[in-house]
Amino acid sequence: MSGKDERFIVEDAVRKAAVLIEALSWIRRFRGRYVVIKLGGSALEEEAAVKSFLTDVIFMRTVGMHPILVHGGGKAISQAMNTAGIEPRFVNGRRFTDEQTLEIATDVLANQISASLVQEIQSQGAKAEALHFGTRNCLSGEQLTLQTEDGSDVDLGHVGYVTDVDQDLLAEVCQSDAIPVIPSVALDPSGQKLNVNADTAAAALARILKAEKLVFLSDVPGIFLDRHDPQTLVSHLETQRCRALIADGTIDAGMVPKVDAALEALASGVGKVHIVDARLPHSILLEIYSDKGIGTEIVK
């Protein structure tokens, strides 16, 4: 081996050590703390990205954090409904959920997506447990009622929102060194299954647990002042500025529910909310365990 090669190896090792040293203070700070991570949308469709992301979640668990994974699966549900010959119907941006739609949605979420995420975590040598109506239920909820501008009720079918979580169950699973995997399905007091928006489910869970962090894994790098200009990515936002950006239309479309959920979580005691691109390798580790981060963080 030449002297040049040896210097390269040493320099590479020094760079790696510097990364670990930078992460050390964050690892100490977040040890034993809950971080709620929401995975959904197109990020679920890219197998390599999901595997890489789950490796990062396992790292977080290994260094002492308590990651809790909450997921949706809207595209997979729509595909399953199409296979069954059912036309998806949306009311005020939410999926109308009749009995047949509910059975398809809950099967996809619990028996397909949750099961596959748990299997992948286990295949990488870590522990995971799916928590839902078919195993040990974690999310309690009530039926969601919306109203039109004239005050009349909007019928969404079996659509709900999270009212409580089983904190003892989550503590038990986390203390057993396992990663909880939770689909966005809640049970009402009668045992009725309710289809819940995954963003709001994750925010409710983070709010009730007073989580250190709430992370939305998206298919965009974060919040832009101009979505057509990558240079306008905002790395740090406070709640007041977020509300202004929603009001002037800078934050719009599918990002609005995420940011609304983020603001509600922050107001209830969550430390920080992060929006990061799940397709970027190790994006969640770069956001949490480095000084600069890589997406958008929102703070109170």
PDB file of C-alpha atoms in Angstrom:
ATOM      1  CA  MET A   1       0.000   0.000   0.000  1.00  0.00           C
ATOM      2  CA  SER A   2       1.359   3.419  -0.974  1.00  0.00           C
ATOM      3  CA  GLY A   3       1.762   6.323   1.423  1.00  0.00           C
ATOM      4  CA  LYS A   4      -0.987   8.163  -0.481  1.00  0.00           C
ATOM      5  CA  ASP A   5      -3.417   5.274   0.067  1.00  0.00           C
ATOM      6  CA  GLU A   6      -2.551   5.148   3.741  1.00  0.00           C
ATOM      7  CA  ARG A   7      -3.189   8.888   4.133  1.00  0.00           C
ATOM      8  CA  PHE A   8      -6.543   8.499   2.404  1.00  0.00           C
ATOM      9  CA  ILE A   9      -7.559   5.691   4.787  1.00  0.00           C
ATOM     10  CA  VAL A  10      -6.504   7.734   7.823  1.00  0.00           C
ATOM     11  CA  GLU A  11      -8.298  10.868   6.585  1.00  0.00           C
ATOM     12  CA  ASP A  12     -11.446   8.857   5.887  1.00  0.00           C
ATOM     13  CA  ALA A  13     -11.328   7.370   9.380  1.00  0.00           C
ATOM     14  CA  VAL A  14     -10.861  10.845  10.893  1.00  0.00           C
ATOM     15  CA  ARG A  15     -13.911  12.150   8.987  1.00  0.00           C
ATOM     16  CA  LYS A  16     -16.000   9.252  10.259  1.00  0.00           C
ATOM     17  CA  ALA A  17     -14.812   9.863  13.809  1.00  0.00           C
ATOM     18  CA  ALA A  18     -15.731  13.564  13.494  1.00  0.00           C
ATOM     19  CA  VAL A  19     -19.247  12.597  12.443  1.00  0.00           C
ATOM     20  CA  LEU A  20     -19.593  10.336  15.481  1.00  0.00           C
ATOM     21  CA  ILE A  21     -18.290  13.055  17.815  1.00  0.00           C
ATOM     22  CA  GLU A  22     -20.775  15.558  16.366  1.00  0.00           C
ATOM     23  CA  ALA A  23     -23.589  13.057  16.928  1.00  0.00           C
ATOM     24  CA  LEU A  24     -22.510  12.251  20.493  1.00  0.00           C
ATOM     25  CA  SER A  25     -24.058  15.282  22.170  1.00  0.00           C
ATOM     26  CA  TRP A  26     -27.362  14.681  20.379  1.00  0.00           C
ATOM     27  CA  ILE A  27     -27.326  10.985  21.278  1.00  0.00           C
ATOM     28  CA  ARG A  28     -26.844  11.877  24.948  1.00  0.00           C
ATOM     29  CA  ARG A  29     -29.584  14.510  24.828  1.00  0.00           C
ATOM     30  CA  PHE A  30     -32.223  12.294  23.210  1.00  0.00           C
ATOM     31  CA  ARG A  31     -31.474   9.043  25.043  1.00  0.00           C
ATOM     32  CA  GLY A  32     -34.646   7.584  26.542  1.00  0.00           C
ATOM     33  CA  ARG A  33     -36.888  10.106  24.730  1.00  0.00           C
ATOM     34  CA  TYR A  34     -39.796   9.357  22.421  1.00  0.00           C
ATOM     35  CA  VAL A  35     -39.604  10.365  18.767  1.00  0.00           C
ATOM     36  CA  VAL A  36     -42.708   9.786  16.646  1.00  0.00           C
ATOM     37  CA  ILE A  37     -42.029   9.193  12.962  1.00  0.00           C
ATOM     38  CA  LYS A  38     -44.740   9.281  10.319  1.00  0.00           C
ATOM     39  CA  LEU A  39     -44.088   7.350   7.115  1.00  0.00           C
ATOM     40  CA  GLY A  40     -46.488   7.431   4.210  1.00  0.00           C
ATOM     41  CA  GLY A  41     -47.205   8.531   0.676  1.00  0.00           C
ATOM     42  CA  SER A  42     -44.831   7.698  -2.151  1.00  0.00           C
ATOM     43  CA  ALA A  43     -42.032   6.987   0.336  1.00  0.00           C
ATOM     44  CA  LEU A  44     -43.709   3.659   1.133  1.00  0.00           C
ATOM     45  CA  GLU A  45     -43.530   2.618  -2.507  1.00  0.00           C
ATOM     46  CA  GLU A  46     -39.743   2.733  -2.830  1.00  0.00           C
ATOM     47  CA  GLU A  47     -38.425  -0.508  -1.337  1.00  0.00           C
ATOM     48  CA  ALA A  48     -34.793   0.591  -1.161  1.00  0.00           C
ATOM     49  CA  ALA A  49     -35.737   3.863   0.552  1.00  0.00           C
ATOM     50  CA  VAL A  50     -37.884   2.024   3.104  1.00  0.00           C
ATOM     51  CA  LYS A  51     -35.080  -0.413   3.934  1.00  0.00           C
ATOM     52  CA  SER A  52     -32.594   2.442   4.364  1.00  0.00           C
ATOM     53  CA  PHE A  53     -35.040   4.398   6.509  1.00  0.00           C
ATOM     54  CA  LEU A  54     -35.697   1.408   8.761  1.00  0.00           C
ATOM     55  CA  THR A  55     -31.950   0.935   9.212  1.00  0.00           C
ATOM     56  CA  ASP A  56     -31.846   4.510  10.514  1.00  0.00           C
ATOM     57  CA  VAL A  57     -34.749   3.825  12.877  1.00  0.00           C
ATOM     58  CA  ILE A  58     -32.905   0.780  14.198  1.00  0.00           C
ATOM     59  CA  PHE A  59     -29.840   2.969  14.777  1.00  0.00           C
ATOM     60  CA  MET A  60     -31.971   5.392  16.794  1.00  0.00           C
ATOM     61  CA  ARG A  61     -33.290   2.546  18.918  1.00  0.00           C
ATOM     62  CA  THR A  62     -29.772   1.134  19.367  1.00  0.00           C
ATOM     63  CA  VAL A  63     -28.368   4.421  20.719  1.00  0.00           C
ATOM     64  CA  GLY A  64     -31.165   4.757  23.245  1.00  0.00           C
ATOM     65  CA  MET A  65     -34.017   6.714  21.653  1.00  0.00           C
ATOM     66  CA  HIS A  66     -37.546   5.325  21.590  1.00  0.00           C
ATOM     67  CA  PRO A  67     -38.683   5.661  17.958  1.00  0.00           C
ATOM     68  CA  ILE A  68     -42.376   5.015  17.306  1.00  0.00           C
ATOM     69  CA  LEU A  69     -43.329   4.447  13.689  1.00  0.00           C
ATOM     70  CA  VAL A  70     -46.785   5.558  12.502  1.00  0.00           C
ATOM     71  CA  HIS A  71     -47.777   4.898   8.904  1.00  0.00           C
ATOM     72  CA  GLY A  72     -50.544   5.466   6.414  1.00  0.00           C
ATOM     73  CA  GLY A  73     -50.936   3.875   3.013  1.00  0.00           C
ATOM     74  CA  GLY A  74     -53.353   5.873   0.892  1.00  0.00           C
ATOM     75  CA  LYS A  75     -51.966   4.818  -2.482  1.00  0.00           C
ATOM     76  CA  ALA A  76     -51.908   1.128  -1.559  1.00  0.00           C
ATOM     77  CA  ILE A  77     -55.498   1.411  -0.303  1.00  0.00           C
ATOM     78  CA  SER A  78     -56.612   3.045  -3.552  1.00  0.00           C
ATOM     79  CA  GLN A  79     -54.897   0.283  -5.540  1.00  0.00           C
ATOM     80  CA  ALA A  80     -56.619  -2.414  -3.459  1.00  0.00           C
ATOM     81  CA  MET A  81     -59.969  -0.710  -3.939  1.00  0.00           C
ATOM     82  CA  ASN A  82     -59.368  -0.518  -7.688  1.00  0.00           C
ATOM     83  CA  THR A  83     -58.618  -4.255  -7.731  1.00  0.00           C
ATOM     84  CA  ALA A  84     -61.903  -4.837  -5.879  1.00  0.00           C
ATOM     85  CA  GLY A  85     -63.751  -2.668  -8.401  1.00  0.00           C
ATOM     86  CA  ILE A  86     -64.559   0.100  -5.919  1.00  0.00           C
ATOM     87  CA  GLU A  87     -64.231   3.740  -6.938  1.00  0.00           C
ATOM     88  CA  PRO A  88     -62.507   5.797  -4.195  1.00  0.00           C
ATOM     89  CA  ARG A  89     -64.570   8.751  -3.052  1.00  0.00           C
ATOM     90  CA  PHE A  90     -63.182  11.802  -1.291  1.00  0.00           C
ATOM     91  CA  VAL A  91     -65.142  14.374   0.704  1.00  0.00           C
ATOM     92  CA  ASN A  92     -63.379  17.607   1.707  1.00  0.00           C
ATOM     93  CA  GLY A  93     -60.038  15.947   0.932  1.00  0.00           C
ATOM     94  CA  ARG A  94     -60.722  12.909   3.128  1.00  0.00           C
ATOM     95  CA  ARG A  95     -61.421   9.371   1.959  1.00  0.00           C
ATOM     96  CA  PHE A  96     -65.104   8.479   2.439  1.00  0.00           C
ATOM     97  CA  THR A  97     -65.023   5.208   4.354  1.00  0.00           C
ATOM     98  CA  ASP A  98     -68.035   2.911   4.143  1.00  0.00           C
ATOM     99  CA  GLU A  99     -67.963  -0.640   5.515  1.00  0.00           C
ATOM    100  CA  GLN A 100     -66.402  -2.162   2.401  1.00  0.00           C
ATOM    101  CA  THR A 101     -63.793   0.567   2.102  1.00  0.00           C
ATOM    102  CA  LEU A 102     -63.003   0.248   5.814  1.00  0.00           C
ATOM    103  CA  GLU A 103     -62.332  -3.479   5.537  1.00  0.00           C
ATOM    104  CA  ILE A 104     -60.022  -2.973   2.574  1.00  0.00           C
ATOM    105  CA  ALA A 105     -58.219  -0.031   4.213  1.00  0.00           C
ATOM    106  CA  THR A 106     -57.666  -1.739   7.560  1.00  0.00           C
ATOM    107  CA  ASP A 107     -56.505  -4.952   5.875  1.00  0.00           C
ATOM    108  CA  VAL A 108     -53.959  -3.057   3.768  1.00  0.00           C
ATOM    109  CA  LEU A 109     -52.718  -0.987   6.707  1.00  0.00           C
ATOM    110  CA  ALA A 110     -52.506  -3.683   9.378  1.00  0.00           C
ATOM    111  CA  ASN A 111     -52.054  -6.972   7.557  1.00  0.00           C
ATOM    112  CA  GLN A 112     -49.909  -5.775   4.677  1.00  0.00           C
ATOM    113  CA  ILE A 113     -47.980  -2.565   5.386  1.00  0.00           C
ATOM    114  CA  SER A 114     -47.485  -2.949   9.157  1.00  0.00           C
ATOM    115  CA  ALA A 115     -46.598  -6.605   8.730  1.00  0.00           C
ATOM    116  CA  SER A 116     -44.042  -5.842   6.009  1.00  0.00           C
ATOM    117  CA  LEU A 117     -42.401  -3.062   8.054  1.00  0.00           C
ATOM    118  CA  VAL A 118     -42.105  -5.335  11.102  1.00  0.00           C
ATOM    119  CA  GLN A 119     -40.709  -8.126   8.937  1.00  0.00           C
ATOM    120  CA  GLU A 120     -38.072  -5.834   7.425  1.00  0.00           C
ATOM    121  CA  ILE A 121     -36.995  -4.541  10.852  1.00  0.00           C
ATOM    122  CA  GLN A 122     -36.674  -8.097  12.097  1.00  0.00           C
ATOM    123  CA  SER A 123     -34.746  -9.147   8.990  1.00  0.00           C
ATOM    124  CA  GLN A 124     -32.196  -6.450   9.872  1.00  0.00           C
ATOM    125  CA  GLY A 125     -31.697  -8.033  13.290  1.00  0.00           C
ATOM    126  CA  ALA A 126     -33.853  -5.741  15.455  1.00  0.00           C
ATOM    127  CA  LYS A 127     -37.142  -6.167  17.296  1.00  0.00           C
ATOM    128  CA  ALA A 128     -40.478  -4.655  16.277  1.00  0.00           C
ATOM    129  CA  GLU A 129     -44.128  -5.119  17.159  1.00  0.00           C
ATOM    130  CA  ALA A 130     -47.206  -4.057  15.225  1.00  0.00           C
ATOM    131  CA  LEU A 131     -49.788  -2.478  17.515  1.00  0.00           C
ATOM    132  CA  HIS A 132     -53.325  -2.374  16.167  1.00  0.00           C
ATOM    133  CA  PHE A 133     -56.845  -3.805  16.380  1.00  0.00           C
ATOM    134  CA  GLY A 134     -55.634  -7.265  15.314  1.00  0.00           C
ATOM    135  CA  THR A 135     -52.807  -7.526  17.870  1.00  0.00           C
ATOM    136  CA  ARG A 136     -52.699  -5.163  20.847  1.00  0.00           C
ATOM    137  CA  ASN A 137     -54.525  -1.949  20.093  1.00  0.00           C
ATOM    138  CA  CYS A 138     -52.798   1.354  20.830  1.00  0.00           C
ATOM    139  CA  LEU A 139     -54.945   4.128  19.327  1.00  0.00           C
ATOM    140  CA  SER A 140     -58.370   5.063  20.697  1.00  0.00           C
ATOM    141  CA  GLY A 141     -60.605   7.413  18.764  1.00  0.00           C
ATOM    142  CA  GLU A 142     -63.976   8.887  17.983  1.00  0.00           C
ATOM    143  CA  GLN A 143     -65.809   9.460  14.738  1.00  0.00           C
ATOM    144  CA  LEU A 144     -64.808  12.646  12.969  1.00  0.00           C
ATOM    145  CA  THR A 145     -67.564  15.169  12.318  1.00  0.00           C
ATOM    146  CA  LEU A 146     -67.042  18.007   9.863  1.00  0.00           C
ATOM    147  CA  GLN A 147     -69.401  20.792   8.938  1.00  0.00           C
ATOM    148  CA  THR A 148     -69.945  22.809   5.781  1.00  0.00           C
ATOM    149  CA  GLU A 149     -69.990  26.592   5.766  1.00  0.00           C
ATOM    150  CA  ASP A 150     -73.770  26.557   6.222  1.00  0.00           C
ATOM    151  CA  GLY A 151     -73.435  24.404   9.366  1.00  0.00           C
ATOM    152  CA  SER A 152     -74.692  21.102   7.942  1.00  0.00           C
ATOM    153  CA  ASP A 153     -72.862  17.877   8.836  1.00  0.00           C
ATOM    154  CA  VAL A 154     -70.513  16.186   6.361  1.00  0.00           C
ATOM    155  CA  ASP A 155     -70.800  12.409   6.294  1.00  0.00           C
ATOM    156  CA  LEU A 156     -67.354  10.785   6.035  1.00  0.00           C
ATOM    157  CA  GLY A 157     -68.403   7.292   7.080  1.00  0.00           C
ATOM    158  CA  HIS A 158     -66.029   5.430   9.418  1.00  0.00           C
ATOM    159  CA  VAL A 159     -63.444   8.212   9.603  1.00  0.00           C
ATOM    160  CA  GLY A 160     -62.110   9.207  13.003  1.00  0.00           C
ATOM    161  CA  TYR A 161     -59.507  11.060  14.992  1.00  0.00           C
ATOM    162  CA  VAL A 162     -57.254   9.926  17.845  1.00  0.00           C
ATOM    163  CA  THR A 163     -58.438  10.792  21.355  1.00  0.00           C
ATOM    164  CA  ASP A 164     -55.989   8.709  23.397  1.00  0.00           C
ATOM    165  CA  VAL A 165     -53.127   6.247  23.181  1.00  0.00           C
ATOM    166  CA  ASP A 166     -52.182   3.317  25.404  1.00  0.00           C
ATOM    167  CA  GLN A 167     -49.101   4.831  27.013  1.00  0.00           C
ATOM    168  CA  ASP A 168     -48.447   1.814  29.226  1.00  0.00           C
ATOM    169  CA  LEU A 169     -48.415  -0.471  26.188  1.00  0.00           C
ATOM    170  CA  LEU A 170     -46.005   1.798  24.326  1.00  0.00           C
ATOM    171  CA  ALA A 171     -43.720   2.031  27.351  1.00  0.00           C
ATOM    172  CA  GLU A 172     -43.732  -1.759  27.671  1.00  0.00           C
ATOM    173  CA  VAL A 173     -42.853  -2.301  24.008  1.00  0.00           C
ATOM    174  CA  CYS A 174     -40.128   0.361  24.028  1.00  0.00           C
ATOM    175  CA  GLN A 175     -38.614  -0.959  27.259  1.00  0.00           C
ATOM    176  CA  SER A 176     -38.423  -4.409  25.652  1.00  0.00           C
ATOM    177  CA  ASP A 177     -36.056  -2.851  23.088  1.00  0.00           C
ATOM    178  CA  ALA A 178     -38.640  -3.191  20.314  1.00  0.00           C
ATOM    179  CA  ILE A 179     -39.864  -0.599  17.817  1.00  0.00           C
ATOM    180  CA  PRO A 180     -43.649  -0.025  17.839  1.00  0.00           C
ATOM    181  CA  VAL A 181     -45.214   0.023  14.355  1.00  0.00           C
ATOM    182  CA  ILE A 182     -48.682   1.601  14.344  1.00  0.00           C
ATOM    183  CA  PRO A 183     -51.077   1.870  11.381  1.00  0.00           C
ATOM    184  CA  SER A 184     -53.427   4.865  11.265  1.00  0.00           C
ATOM    185  CA  VAL A 185     -56.480   2.958  12.539  1.00  0.00           C
ATOM    186  CA  ALA A 186     -58.194   3.706  15.855  1.00  0.00           C
ATOM    187  CA  LEU A 187     -60.918   1.917  17.818  1.00  0.00           C
ATOM    188  CA  ASP A 188     -63.863   3.801  19.310  1.00  0.00           C
ATOM    189  CA  PRO A 189     -65.314   2.830  22.740  1.00  0.00           C
ATOM    190  CA  SER A 190     -67.586   0.225  21.098  1.00  0.00           C
ATOM    191  CA  GLY A 191     -64.681  -1.405  19.254  1.00  0.00           C
ATOM    192  CA  GLN A 192     -65.582   0.076  15.872  1.00  0.00           C
ATOM    193  CA  LYS A 193     -62.565   0.562  13.611  1.00  0.00           C
ATOM    194  CA  LEU A 194     -61.980   4.100  12.348  1.00  0.00           C
ATOM    195  CA  ASN A 195     -59.837   5.211   9.417  1.00  0.00           C
ATOM    196  CA  VAL A 196     -57.597   8.063  10.640  1.00  0.00           C
ATOM    197  CA  ASN A 197     -55.435  10.483   8.692  1.00  0.00           C
ATOM    198  CA  ALA A 198     -51.852   9.344   9.369  1.00  0.00           C
ATOM    199  CA  ASP A 199     -50.469  12.870   9.782  1.00  0.00           C
ATOM    200  CA  THR A 200     -53.002  13.745  12.470  1.00  0.00           C
ATOM    201  CA  ALA A 201     -52.620  10.320  14.122  1.00  0.00           C
ATOM    202  CA  ALA A 202     -48.852  10.803  14.424  1.00  0.00           C
ATOM    203  CA  ALA A 203     -49.311  14.347  15.739  1.00  0.00           C
ATOM    204  CA  ALA A 204     -51.845  13.192  18.335  1.00  0.00           C
ATOM    205  CA  LEU A 205     -49.529  10.423  19.490  1.00  0.00           C
ATOM    206  CA  ALA A 206     -46.599  12.851  19.796  1.00  0.00           C
ATOM    207  CA  ARG A 207     -48.790  15.361  21.615  1.00  0.00           C
ATOM    208  CA  ILE A 208     -50.113  12.860  24.168  1.00  0.00           C
ATOM    209  CA  LEU A 209     -46.659  11.370  24.777  1.00  0.00           C
ATOM    210  CA  LYS A 210     -45.013  14.818  24.951  1.00  0.00           C
ATOM    211  CA  ALA A 211     -42.494  13.416  22.476  1.00  0.00           C
ATOM    212  CA  GLU A 212     -39.101  15.038  22.021  1.00  0.00           C
ATOM    213  CA  LYS A 213     -39.636  15.070  18.253  1.00  0.00           C
ATOM    214  CA  LEU A 214     -42.280  14.494  15.611  1.00  0.00           C
ATOM    215  CA  VAL A 215     -40.866  13.651  12.184  1.00  0.00           C
ATOM    216  CA  PHE A 216     -42.868  13.692   8.952  1.00  0.00           C
ATOM    217  CA  LEU A 217     -41.099  11.697   6.245  1.00  0.00           C
ATOM    218  CA  SER A 218     -42.276  13.155   2.974  1.00  0.00           C
ATOM    219  CA  ASP A 219     -41.408  12.978  -0.720  1.00  0.00           C
ATOM    220  CA  VAL A 220     -40.101  16.565  -0.620  1.00  0.00           C
ATOM    221  CA  PRO A 221     -37.019  17.877   1.247  1.00  0.00           C
ATOM    222  CA  GLY A 222     -39.022  20.258   3.428  1.00  0.00           C
ATOM    223  CA  ILE A 223     -40.763  23.634   3.112  1.00  0.00           C
ATOM    224  CA  PHE A 224     -39.797  25.954   0.260  1.00  0.00           C
ATOM    225  CA  LEU A 225     -40.507  29.665  -0.122  1.00  0.00           C
ATOM    226  CA  ASP A 226     -40.671  28.870  -3.850  1.00  0.00           C
ATOM    227  CA  ARG A 227     -41.312  25.225  -4.663  1.00  0.00           C
ATOM    228  CA  HIS A 228     -39.678  25.705  -8.088  1.00  0.00           C
ATOM    229  CA  ASP A 229     -36.409  26.924  -6.556  1.00  0.00           C
ATOM    230  CA  PRO A 230     -34.478  24.352  -4.457  1.00  0.00           C
ATOM    231  CA  GLN A 231     -32.374  27.176  -3.003  1.00  0.00           C
ATOM    232  CA  THR A 232     -35.406  28.486  -1.084  1.00  0.00           C
ATOM    233  CA  LEU A 233     -35.607  25.499   1.283  1.00  0.00           C
ATOM    234  CA  VAL A 234     -36.178  26.848   4.804  1.00  0.00           C
ATOM    235  CA  SER A 235     -34.193  24.924   7.418  1.00  0.00           C
ATOM    236  CA  HIS A 236     -35.767  26.574  10.495  1.00  0.00           C
ATOM    237  CA  LEU A 237     -39.271  27.982  11.054  1.00  0.00           C
ATOM    238  CA  GLU A 238     -41.151  29.249  14.079  1.00  0.00           C
ATOM    239  CA  THR A 239     -44.893  28.751  14.448  1.00  0.00           C
ATOM    240  CA  GLN A 240     -45.802  32.378  13.785  1.00  0.00           C
ATOM    241  CA  ARG A 241     -43.914  32.330  10.488  1.00  0.00           C
ATOM    242  CA  CYS A 242     -45.595  29.023   9.532  1.00  0.00           C
ATOM    243  CA  ARG A 243     -49.039  30.535  10.006  1.00  0.00           C
ATOM    244  CA  ALA A 244     -48.066  33.494   7.834  1.00  0.00           C
ATOM    245  CA  LEU A 245     -46.822  31.179   5.074  1.00  0.00           C
ATOM    246  CA  ILE A 246     -50.092  29.235   5.166  1.00  0.00           C
ATOM    247  CA  ALA A 247     -52.097  32.466   5.060  1.00  0.00           C
ATOM    248  CA  ASP A 248     -50.270  33.809   1.997  1.00  0.00           C
ATOM    249  CA  GLY A 249     -50.420  30.469   0.152  1.00  0.00           C
ATOM    250  CA  THR A 250     -46.693  29.679   0.252  1.00  0.00           C
ATOM    251  CA  ILE A 251     -47.506  26.522   2.220  1.00  0.00           C
ATOM    252  CA  ASP A 252     -50.405  24.896   0.389  1.00  0.00           C
ATOM    253  CA  ALA A 253     -51.985  21.665  -0.825  1.00  0.00           C
ATOM    254  CA  GLY A 254     -50.797  18.476   0.912  1.00  0.00           C
ATOM    255  CA  MET A 255     -48.267  20.296   3.085  1.00  0.00           C
ATOM    256  CA  VAL A 256     -50.981  22.224   4.976  1.00  0.00           C
ATOM    257  CA  PRO A 257     -52.316  19.236   7.009  1.00  0.00           C
ATOM    258  CA  LYS A 258     -48.747  18.327   8.024  1.00  0.00           C
ATOM    259  CA  VAL A 259     -47.942  21.852   9.155  1.00  0.00           C
ATOM    260  CA  ASP A 260     -51.295  22.267  10.945  1.00  0.00           C
ATOM    261  CA  ALA A 261     -50.644  18.990  12.790  1.00  0.00           C
ATOM    262  CA  ALA A 262     -47.103  20.178  13.563  1.00  0.00           C
ATOM    263  CA  LEU A 263     -48.328  23.443  15.069  1.00  0.00           C
ATOM    264  CA  GLU A 264     -50.892  21.655  17.232  1.00  0.00           C
ATOM    265  CA  ALA A 265     -48.241  19.215  18.479  1.00  0.00           C
ATOM    266  CA  LEU A 266     -45.805  22.014  19.330  1.00  0.00           C
ATOM    267  CA  ALA A 267     -48.502  23.904  21.219  1.00  0.00           C
ATOM    268  CA  SER A 268     -49.062  20.781  23.351  1.00  0.00           C
ATOM    269  CA  GLY A 269     -45.465  20.230  24.400  1.00  0.00           C
ATOM    270  CA  VAL A 270     -43.674  18.411  21.575  1.00  0.00           C
ATOM    271  CA  GLY A 271     -40.072  19.655  21.375  1.00  0.00           C
ATOM    272  CA  LYS A 272     -39.549  19.989  17.614  1.00  0.00           C
ATOM    273  CA  VAL A 273     -41.204  18.922  14.375  1.00  0.00           C
ATOM    274  CA  HIS A 274     -39.145  17.931  11.337  1.00  0.00           C
ATOM    275  CA  ILE A 275     -40.132  17.514   7.690  1.00  0.00           C
ATOM    276  CA  VAL A 276     -37.542  15.547   5.711  1.00  0.00           C
ATOM    277  CA  ASP A 277     -37.252  13.671   2.437  1.00  0.00           C
ATOM    278  CA  ALA A 278     -37.505   9.920   3.014  1.00  0.00           C
ATOM    279  CA  ARG A 279     -35.896   9.224  -0.379  1.00  0.00           C
ATOM    280  CA  LEU A 280     -32.581  10.781   0.662  1.00  0.00           C
ATOM    281  CA  PRO A 281     -30.344   8.154   2.303  1.00  0.00           C
ATOM    282  CA  HIS A 282     -30.036   8.640   6.072  1.00  0.00           C
ATOM    283  CA  SER A 283     -32.066  11.858   5.959  1.00  0.00           C
ATOM    284  CA  ILE A 284     -33.593  11.273   9.386  1.00  0.00           C
ATOM    285  CA  LEU A 285     -30.178  10.727  11.004  1.00  0.00           C
ATOM    286  CA  LEU A 286     -28.754  13.809   9.316  1.00  0.00           C
ATOM    287  CA  GLU A 287     -31.695  15.858  10.553  1.00  0.00           C
ATOM    288  CA  ILE A 288     -31.622  14.650  14.158  1.00  0.00           C
ATOM    289  CA  TYR A 289     -27.968  13.884  14.876  1.00  0.00           C
ATOM    290  CA  SER A 290     -26.135  16.699  13.115  1.00  0.00           C
ATOM    291  CA  ASP A 291     -25.704  20.396  13.833  1.00  0.00           C
ATOM    292  CA  LYS A 292     -27.130  21.690  10.537  1.00  0.00           C
ATOM    293  CA  GLY A 293     -29.857  19.187   9.640  1.00  0.00           C
ATOM    294  CA  ILE A 294     -31.110  18.571   6.133  1.00  0.00           C
ATOM    295  CA  GLY A 295     -34.858  19.303   6.032  1.00  0.00           C
ATOM    296  CA  THR A 296     -37.133  21.814   7.737  1.00  0.00           C
ATOM    297  CA  GLU A 297     -37.457  21.999  11.509  1.00  0.00           C
ATOM    298  CA  ILE A 298     -40.423  23.771  13.068  1.00  0.00           C
ATOM    299  CA  VAL A 299     -40.242  25.058  16.626  1.00  0.00           C
ATOM    300  CA  LYS A 300     -42.572  26.942  18.911  1.00  0.00           C
TER     301      LYS A 300
END
